[in-house]
């Protein structure tokens, strides 16, 4: 989707610049044929708009992110949750996408997460 594409450079910069316990990740919600990606159904099930950024720990949602879509803002959000990440498993930030840019304007399908493995 256009919003996801506009945010992608900041997300990539944050992932490359941040060196703490939160790992940034990209996840595909729909494939090229507009079908849900089976292994990502649980992660994508509650997305209402895209992109969406969430923080997960041990597979459970902790919080949603509603801030600016800049690399520094993403890094700051990750830093705010470093203590949570260090308590057990590391957290992972993930951007969820779809592979049908020709249909993205009708039903955008990319989504961002901060997610734990």
PDB file of N, CA and C in Angstrom, residues 11 15 18 20-27 43 52-63 74 77-78 81-82 84-86 89-96 111-117:
ATOM      1  N   UNK A  11      11.394   2.707   8.379  1.00  0.00           N
ATOM      2  CA  UNK A  11      11.405   1.413   9.065  1.00  0.00           C
ATOM      3  C   UNK A  11      12.759   0.720   8.856  1.00  0.00           C
ATOM      4  N   UNK A  15      15.604  -0.185  11.655  1.00  0.00           N
ATOM      5  CA  UNK A  15      16.112  -1.553  11.812  1.00  0.00           C
ATOM      6  C   UNK A  15      17.631  -1.608  11.690  1.00  0.00           C
ATOM      7  N   UNK A  18      19.235   0.676  14.946  1.00  0.00           N
ATOM      8  CA  UNK A  18      18.976   0.263  16.326  1.00  0.00           C
ATOM      9  C   UNK A  18      19.801  -0.981  16.668  1.00  0.00           C
ATOM     10  N   UNK A  20      19.637  -2.474  20.041  1.00  0.00           N
ATOM     11  CA  UNK A  20      19.173  -3.010  21.316  1.00  0.00           C
ATOM     12  C   UNK A  20      18.542  -4.379  21.177  1.00  0.00           C
ATOM     13  N   UNK A  21      17.828  -4.823  22.212  1.00  0.00           N
ATOM     14  CA  UNK A  21      17.247  -6.166  22.237  1.00  0.00           C
ATOM     15  C   UNK A  21      15.963  -6.343  21.416  1.00  0.00           C
ATOM     16  N   UNK A  22      15.424  -5.269  20.869  1.00  0.00           N
ATOM     17  CA  UNK A  22      14.237  -5.377  20.014  1.00  0.00           C
ATOM     18  C   UNK A  22      14.708  -5.516  18.570  1.00  0.00           C
ATOM     19  N   UNK A  23      14.283  -6.576  17.905  1.00  0.00           N
ATOM     20  CA  UNK A  23      14.656  -6.809  16.509  1.00  0.00           C
ATOM     21  C   UNK A  23      13.500  -6.387  15.612  1.00  0.00           C
ATOM     22  N   UNK A  24      13.798  -5.708  14.521  1.00  0.00           N
ATOM     23  CA  UNK A  24      12.773  -5.272  13.569  1.00  0.00           C
ATOM     24  C   UNK A  24      12.577  -6.366  12.523  1.00  0.00           C
ATOM     25  N   UNK A  25      11.338  -6.556  12.078  1.00  0.00           N
ATOM     26  CA  UNK A  25      10.999  -7.669  11.187  1.00  0.00           C
ATOM     27  C   UNK A  25       9.890  -7.275  10.216  1.00  0.00           C
ATOM     28  N   UNK A  26       9.885  -7.882   9.045  1.00  0.00           N
ATOM     29  CA  UNK A  26       8.824  -7.691   8.053  1.00  0.00           C
ATOM     30  C   UNK A  26       8.065  -9.002   7.905  1.00  0.00           C
ATOM     31  N   UNK A  27       6.729  -8.923   7.891  1.00  0.00           N
ATOM     32  CA  UNK A  27       5.878 -10.104   7.771  1.00  0.00           C
ATOM     33  C   UNK A  27       4.829  -9.856   6.690  1.00  0.00           C
ATOM     34  N   UNK A  43      -0.802 -13.278  13.500  1.00  0.00           N
ATOM     35  CA  UNK A  43      -0.239 -11.935  13.592  1.00  0.00           C
ATOM     36  C   UNK A  43      -1.101 -10.905  12.876  1.00  0.00           C
ATOM     37  N   UNK A  52       0.070  -0.848  10.545  1.00  0.00           N
ATOM     38  CA  UNK A  52      -0.198  -0.927  11.977  1.00  0.00           C
ATOM     39  C   UNK A  52       1.071  -1.407  12.657  1.00  0.00           C
ATOM     40  N   UNK A  53       1.437  -0.773  13.747  1.00  0.00           N
ATOM     41  CA  UNK A  53       2.639  -1.161  14.477  1.00  0.00           C
ATOM     42  C   UNK A  53       2.217  -1.604  15.866  1.00  0.00           C
ATOM     43  N   UNK A  54       2.679  -2.788  16.252  1.00  0.00           N
ATOM     44  CA  UNK A  54       2.346  -3.330  17.561  1.00  0.00           C
ATOM     45  C   UNK A  54       3.585  -3.941  18.196  1.00  0.00           C
ATOM     46  N   UNK A  55       3.543  -4.049  19.495  1.00  0.00           N
ATOM     47  CA  UNK A  55       4.609  -4.697  20.242  1.00  0.00           C
ATOM     48  C   UNK A  55       4.074  -6.006  20.798  1.00  0.00           C
ATOM     49  N   UNK A  56       4.790  -7.081  20.523  1.00  0.00           N
ATOM     50  CA  UNK A  56       4.418  -8.405  21.022  1.00  0.00           C
ATOM     51  C   UNK A  56       5.540  -8.956  21.890  1.00  0.00           C
ATOM     52  N   UNK A  57       5.156  -9.746  22.886  1.00  0.00           N
ATOM     53  CA  UNK A  57       6.111 -10.460  23.726  1.00  0.00           C
ATOM     54  C   UNK A  57       5.601 -11.874  23.896  1.00  0.00           C
ATOM     55  N   UNK A  58       6.438 -12.831  23.578  1.00  0.00           N
ATOM     56  CA  UNK A  58       6.061 -14.242  23.668  1.00  0.00           C
ATOM     57  C   UNK A  58       4.776 -14.521  22.881  1.00  0.00           C
ATOM     58  N   UNK A  59       4.612 -13.854  21.740  1.00  0.00           N
ATOM     59  CA  UNK A  59       3.454 -14.072  20.881  1.00  0.00           C
ATOM     60  C   UNK A  59       2.188 -13.350  21.296  1.00  0.00           C
ATOM     61  N   UNK A  60       2.228 -12.584  22.373  1.00  0.00           N
ATOM     62  CA  UNK A  60       1.057 -11.858  22.865  1.00  0.00           C
ATOM     63  C   UNK A  60       1.254 -10.359  22.673  1.00  0.00           C
ATOM     64  N   UNK A  61       0.203  -9.678  22.226  1.00  0.00           N
ATOM     65  CA  UNK A  61       0.288  -8.236  22.035  1.00  0.00           C
ATOM     66  C   UNK A  61       0.459  -7.521  23.363  1.00  0.00           C
ATOM     67  N   UNK A  62       1.418  -6.591  23.395  1.00  0.00           N
ATOM     68  CA  UNK A  62       1.683  -5.793  24.583  1.00  0.00           C
ATOM     69  C   UNK A  62       1.068  -4.404  24.431  1.00  0.00           C
ATOM     70  N   UNK A  63       1.291  -3.770  23.284  1.00  0.00           N
ATOM     71  CA  UNK A  63       0.779  -2.422  23.050  1.00  0.00           C
ATOM     72  C   UNK A  63       0.787  -2.115  21.563  1.00  0.00           C
ATOM     73  N   UNK A  74      10.581   5.242  15.735  1.00  0.00           N
ATOM     74  CA  UNK A  74      10.547   3.782  15.870  1.00  0.00           C
ATOM     75  C   UNK A  74      11.624   3.309  16.847  1.00  0.00           C
ATOM     76  N   UNK A  77      10.583   4.134  20.399  1.00  0.00           N
ATOM     77  CA  UNK A  77       9.559   3.198  20.861  1.00  0.00           C
ATOM     78  C   UNK A  77      10.201   1.878  21.287  1.00  0.00           C
ATOM     79  N   UNK A  78      11.124   1.386  20.482  1.00  0.00           N
ATOM     80  CA  UNK A  78      11.835   0.151  20.842  1.00  0.00           C
ATOM     81  C   UNK A  78      12.603   0.342  22.146  1.00  0.00           C
ATOM     82  N   UNK A  81      10.810   0.020  25.432  1.00  0.00           N
ATOM     83  CA  UNK A  81      10.387  -1.330  25.807  1.00  0.00           C
ATOM     84  C   UNK A  81      11.558  -2.303  25.955  1.00  0.00           C
ATOM     85  N   UNK A  82      12.770  -1.785  26.050  1.00  0.00           N
ATOM     86  CA  UNK A  82      13.938  -2.656  26.164  1.00  0.00           C
ATOM     87  C   UNK A  82      13.925  -3.486  27.439  1.00  0.00           C
ATOM     88  N   UNK A  84      11.386  -4.741  29.000  1.00  0.00           N
ATOM     89  CA  UNK A  84      10.479  -5.851  28.760  1.00  0.00           C
ATOM     90  C   UNK A  84      11.171  -6.920  27.920  1.00  0.00           C
ATOM     91  N   UNK A  85      11.909  -6.495  26.909  1.00  0.00           N
ATOM     92  CA  UNK A  85      12.607  -7.439  26.031  1.00  0.00           C
ATOM     93  C   UNK A  85      13.674  -8.207  26.789  1.00  0.00           C
ATOM     94  N   UNK A  86      14.335  -7.569  27.720  1.00  0.00           N
ATOM     95  CA  UNK A  86      15.427  -8.210  28.438  1.00  0.00           C
ATOM     96  C   UNK A  86      14.943  -9.140  29.539  1.00  0.00           C
ATOM     97  N   UNK A  89      12.443 -13.239  26.427  1.00  0.00           N
ATOM     98  CA  UNK A  89      12.850 -13.342  25.034  1.00  0.00           C
ATOM     99  C   UNK A  89      12.972 -11.958  24.417  1.00  0.00           C
ATOM    100  N   UNK A  90      13.850 -11.780  23.426  1.00  0.00           N
ATOM    101  CA  UNK A  90      13.934 -10.477  22.762  1.00  0.00           C
ATOM    102  C   UNK A  90      12.648 -10.154  22.004  1.00  0.00           C
ATOM    103  N   UNK A  91      12.362  -8.877  21.904  1.00  0.00           N
ATOM    104  CA  UNK A  91      11.220  -8.410  21.120  1.00  0.00           C
ATOM    105  C   UNK A  91      11.651  -8.230  19.674  1.00  0.00           C
ATOM    106  N   UNK A  92      10.719  -8.348  18.764  1.00  0.00           N
ATOM    107  CA  UNK A  92      11.016  -8.158  17.355  1.00  0.00           C
ATOM    108  C   UNK A  92      10.020  -7.181  16.764  1.00  0.00           C
ATOM    109  N   UNK A  93      10.515  -6.193  16.048  1.00  0.00           N
ATOM    110  CA  UNK A  93       9.652  -5.261  15.338  1.00  0.00           C
ATOM    111  C   UNK A  93       9.425  -5.823  13.944  1.00  0.00           C
ATOM    112  N   UNK A  94       8.181  -5.866  13.506  1.00  0.00           N
ATOM    113  CA  UNK A  94       7.879  -6.466  12.214  1.00  0.00           C
ATOM    114  C   UNK A  94       6.959  -5.585  11.396  1.00  0.00           C
ATOM    115  N   UNK A  95       7.230  -5.488  10.100  1.00  0.00           N
ATOM    116  CA  UNK A  95       6.326  -4.820   9.176  1.00  0.00           C
ATOM    117  C   UNK A  95       5.661  -5.906   8.345  1.00  0.00           C
ATOM    118  N   UNK A  96       4.336  -5.927   8.333  1.00  0.00           N
ATOM    119  CA  UNK A  96       3.587  -6.910   7.565  1.00  0.00           C
ATOM    120  C   UNK A  96       3.161  -6.275   6.257  1.00  0.00           C
ATOM    121  N   UNK A 111       1.344  -4.036   7.265  1.00  0.00           N
ATOM    122  CA  UNK A 111       1.129  -3.834   8.681  1.00  0.00           C
ATOM    123  C   UNK A 111       2.473  -3.928   9.389  1.00  0.00           C
ATOM    124  N   UNK A 112       2.691  -3.107  10.390  1.00  0.00           N
ATOM    125  CA  UNK A 112       3.955  -3.108  11.110  1.00  0.00           C
ATOM    126  C   UNK A 112       3.740  -3.619  12.524  1.00  0.00           C
ATOM    127  N   UNK A 113       4.710  -4.351  13.011  1.00  0.00           N
ATOM    128  CA  UNK A 113       4.637  -4.864  14.372  1.00  0.00           C
ATOM    129  C   UNK A 113       5.956  -4.750  15.067  1.00  0.00           C
ATOM    130  N   UNK A 114       5.900  -4.608  16.351  1.00  0.00           N
ATOM    131  CA  UNK A 114       7.022  -4.923  17.225  1.00  0.00           C
ATOM    132  C   UNK A 114       6.590  -6.251  17.848  1.00  0.00           C
ATOM    133  N   UNK A 115       7.345  -7.292  17.634  1.00  0.00           N
ATOM    134  CA  UNK A 115       6.897  -8.655  17.880  1.00  0.00           C
ATOM    135  C   UNK A 115       7.975  -9.466  18.575  1.00  0.00           C
ATOM    136  N   UNK A 116       7.591 -10.370  19.453  1.00  0.00           N
ATOM    137  CA  UNK A 116       8.572 -11.273  20.056  1.00  0.00           C
ATOM    138  C   UNK A 116       8.570 -12.594  19.308  1.00  0.00           C
ATOM    139  N   UNK A 117       9.720 -13.190  19.280  1.00  0.00           N
ATOM    140  CA  UNK A 117       9.838 -14.529  18.682  1.00  0.00           C
ATOM    141  C   UNK A 117       9.241 -15.546  19.614  1.00  0.00           C
TER     142      UNK A 117
END
